[in-house]
XYZ file of C-alpha atoms in Angstrom:
188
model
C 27.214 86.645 25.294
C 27.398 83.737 27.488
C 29.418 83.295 30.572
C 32.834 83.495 31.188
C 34.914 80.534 31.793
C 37.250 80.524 34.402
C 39.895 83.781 34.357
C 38.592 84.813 30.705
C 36.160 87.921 31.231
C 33.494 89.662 28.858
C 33.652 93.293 28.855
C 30.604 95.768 27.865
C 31.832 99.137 26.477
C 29.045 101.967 27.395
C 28.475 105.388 25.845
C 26.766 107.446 23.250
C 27.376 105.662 19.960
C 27.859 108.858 17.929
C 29.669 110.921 19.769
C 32.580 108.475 20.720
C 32.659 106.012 18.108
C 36.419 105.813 17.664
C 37.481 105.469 21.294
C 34.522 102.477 21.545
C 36.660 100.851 18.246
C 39.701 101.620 19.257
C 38.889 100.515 22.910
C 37.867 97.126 21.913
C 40.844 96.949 19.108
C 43.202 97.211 21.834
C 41.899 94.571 24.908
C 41.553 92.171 22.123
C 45.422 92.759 20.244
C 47.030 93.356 23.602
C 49.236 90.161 24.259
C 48.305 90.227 27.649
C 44.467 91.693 28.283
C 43.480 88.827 25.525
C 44.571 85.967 27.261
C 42.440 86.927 29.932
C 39.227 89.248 27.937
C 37.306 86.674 25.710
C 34.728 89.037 24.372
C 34.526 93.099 24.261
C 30.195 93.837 23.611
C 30.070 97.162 21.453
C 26.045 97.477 20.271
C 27.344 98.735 17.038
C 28.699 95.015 15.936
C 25.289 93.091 16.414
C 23.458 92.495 13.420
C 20.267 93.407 12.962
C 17.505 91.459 14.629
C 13.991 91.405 15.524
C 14.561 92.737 19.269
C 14.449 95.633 21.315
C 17.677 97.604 21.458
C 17.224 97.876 25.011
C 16.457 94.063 25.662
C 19.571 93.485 24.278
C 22.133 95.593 25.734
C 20.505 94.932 29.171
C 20.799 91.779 28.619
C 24.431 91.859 27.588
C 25.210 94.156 30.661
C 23.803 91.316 32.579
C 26.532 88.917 31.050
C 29.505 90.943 31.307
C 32.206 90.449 34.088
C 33.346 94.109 33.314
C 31.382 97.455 32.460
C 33.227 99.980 30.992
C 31.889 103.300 30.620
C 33.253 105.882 28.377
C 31.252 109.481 28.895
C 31.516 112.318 27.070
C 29.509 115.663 26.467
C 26.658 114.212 24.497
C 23.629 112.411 26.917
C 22.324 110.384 23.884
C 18.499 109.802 23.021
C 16.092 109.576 25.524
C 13.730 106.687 26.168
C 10.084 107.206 27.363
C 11.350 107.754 30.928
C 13.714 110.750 29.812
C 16.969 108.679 30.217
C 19.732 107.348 27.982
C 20.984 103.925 26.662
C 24.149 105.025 28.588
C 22.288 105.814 32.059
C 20.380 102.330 31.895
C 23.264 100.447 31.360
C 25.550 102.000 34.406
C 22.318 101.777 36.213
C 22.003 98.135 35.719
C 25.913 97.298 35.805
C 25.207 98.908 39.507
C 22.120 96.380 39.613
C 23.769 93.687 39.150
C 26.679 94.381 40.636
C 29.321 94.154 38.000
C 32.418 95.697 37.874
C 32.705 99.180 36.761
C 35.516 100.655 35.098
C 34.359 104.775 34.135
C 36.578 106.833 31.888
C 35.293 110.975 31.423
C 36.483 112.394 28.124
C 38.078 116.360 28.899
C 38.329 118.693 31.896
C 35.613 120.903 30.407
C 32.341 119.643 32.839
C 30.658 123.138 31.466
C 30.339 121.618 28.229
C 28.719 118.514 28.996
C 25.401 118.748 28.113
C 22.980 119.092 31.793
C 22.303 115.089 32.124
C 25.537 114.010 31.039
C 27.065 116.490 33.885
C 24.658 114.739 36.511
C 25.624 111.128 35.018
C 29.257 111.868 34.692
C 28.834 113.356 38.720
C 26.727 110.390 39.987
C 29.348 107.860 38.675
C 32.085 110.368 40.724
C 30.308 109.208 43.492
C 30.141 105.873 43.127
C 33.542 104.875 41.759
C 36.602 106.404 40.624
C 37.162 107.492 37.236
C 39.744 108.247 34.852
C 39.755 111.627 32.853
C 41.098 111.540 29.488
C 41.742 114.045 26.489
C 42.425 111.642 23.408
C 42.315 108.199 22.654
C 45.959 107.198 23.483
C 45.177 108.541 26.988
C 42.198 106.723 27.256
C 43.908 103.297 26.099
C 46.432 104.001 28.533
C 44.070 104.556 31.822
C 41.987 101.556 30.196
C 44.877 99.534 30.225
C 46.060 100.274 33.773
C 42.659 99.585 35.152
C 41.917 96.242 33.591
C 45.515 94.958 34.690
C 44.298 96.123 38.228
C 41.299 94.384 37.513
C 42.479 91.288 36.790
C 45.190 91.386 39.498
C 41.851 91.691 41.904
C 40.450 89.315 40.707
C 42.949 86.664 41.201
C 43.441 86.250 37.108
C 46.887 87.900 37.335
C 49.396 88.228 39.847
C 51.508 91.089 40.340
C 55.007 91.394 40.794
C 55.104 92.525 44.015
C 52.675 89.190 45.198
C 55.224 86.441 43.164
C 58.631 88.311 44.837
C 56.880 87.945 48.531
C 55.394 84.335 47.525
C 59.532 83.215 46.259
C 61.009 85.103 49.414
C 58.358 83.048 51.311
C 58.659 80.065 50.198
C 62.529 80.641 51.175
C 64.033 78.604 53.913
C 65.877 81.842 54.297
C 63.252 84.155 54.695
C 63.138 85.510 58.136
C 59.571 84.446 59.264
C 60.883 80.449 58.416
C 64.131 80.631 60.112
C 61.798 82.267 63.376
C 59.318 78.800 62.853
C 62.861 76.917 62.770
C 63.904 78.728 65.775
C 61.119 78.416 67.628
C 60.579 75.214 67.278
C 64.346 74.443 69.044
């Protein structure tokens, strides 16, 4: 990935592969056919997509956590493999998205935390703590909370201005609005 040129973001989807393989395509189907989170999302990373290469997994999808604007973390009840160091593709990459301080979006599939399996509970609870996430039970209620943060997101981040902000900016801007007729006033 390479950087993002002004208001169009790259987005890094995160979670185990296997487990959640349609909400990662689906996910990625939407932000880039959505009229509006296209104009403003250039690229969506999935892992799955890269061709095959003479690189360590890991180098890469550090790397392309590194690059992203936006992290997006889907978890579910699988942890994933383990590395040498007894921790997930999945852990890393929240860990370094909290590195390098990008933007972190987390979205827990179900309500069941029993069934998670013991490091996916602690993951799933660390991220609690750090940011707030969106439960979900299929993959229409995941597009939904998806969508509803990245508009937030992008509202934040100056890319897209709410409703709300353009109605105060035109009542503003009016020589009617109250806090101009007080400067007219005022100025008497």
């Amino acid at each position: 990935m390479k950087k993002s040129v002004a208001n169009r973001y790259r987005l890094f989807i995160s979670s185990v592969q296997k487990e959640l393989a349609a909400e990662r395509r689906a996910v990625k189907d939407y932000i880039l056919h959505d009229p509006l989170l296209s104009r403003f999302i250039s690229d969506v990373f999935l892992f799955e997509d890269i061709p095959a290469g003479d690189r360590k997994p890991d180098d890469i999808y550090l790397s392309e956590v590194e690059q992203c604007d936006i992290y997006l973390a889907i978890l579910g009840n699988e942890y994933g493999w383990k590395n040498e160091d007894g921790k997930s593709p999945t852990e890393l990459e929240f860990e370094h998205a909290t590195k390098t301080h990008r933007e972190r979006l987390v979205f827990v599939k179900g309500n069941d935390d029993e069934a998670r399996e013991p490091d996916m509970a602690k993951l799933v609870g660390r991220a609690g703590r750090q940011v707030t996430r969106r439960r979900f039970s299929d993959i229409p209620g995941l597009i939904r909370e998806v969508y509803a943060s990245l508009v937030e997101c992008l509202e934040n981040r100056g890319a897209l201005r709410s409703t709300a902000s353009i109605s105060m900016e035109r009542k503003s801007a009016s020589p009617l609005h109250p806090s101009n007729l007080m400067r007219e006033d005022c100025s008497k």
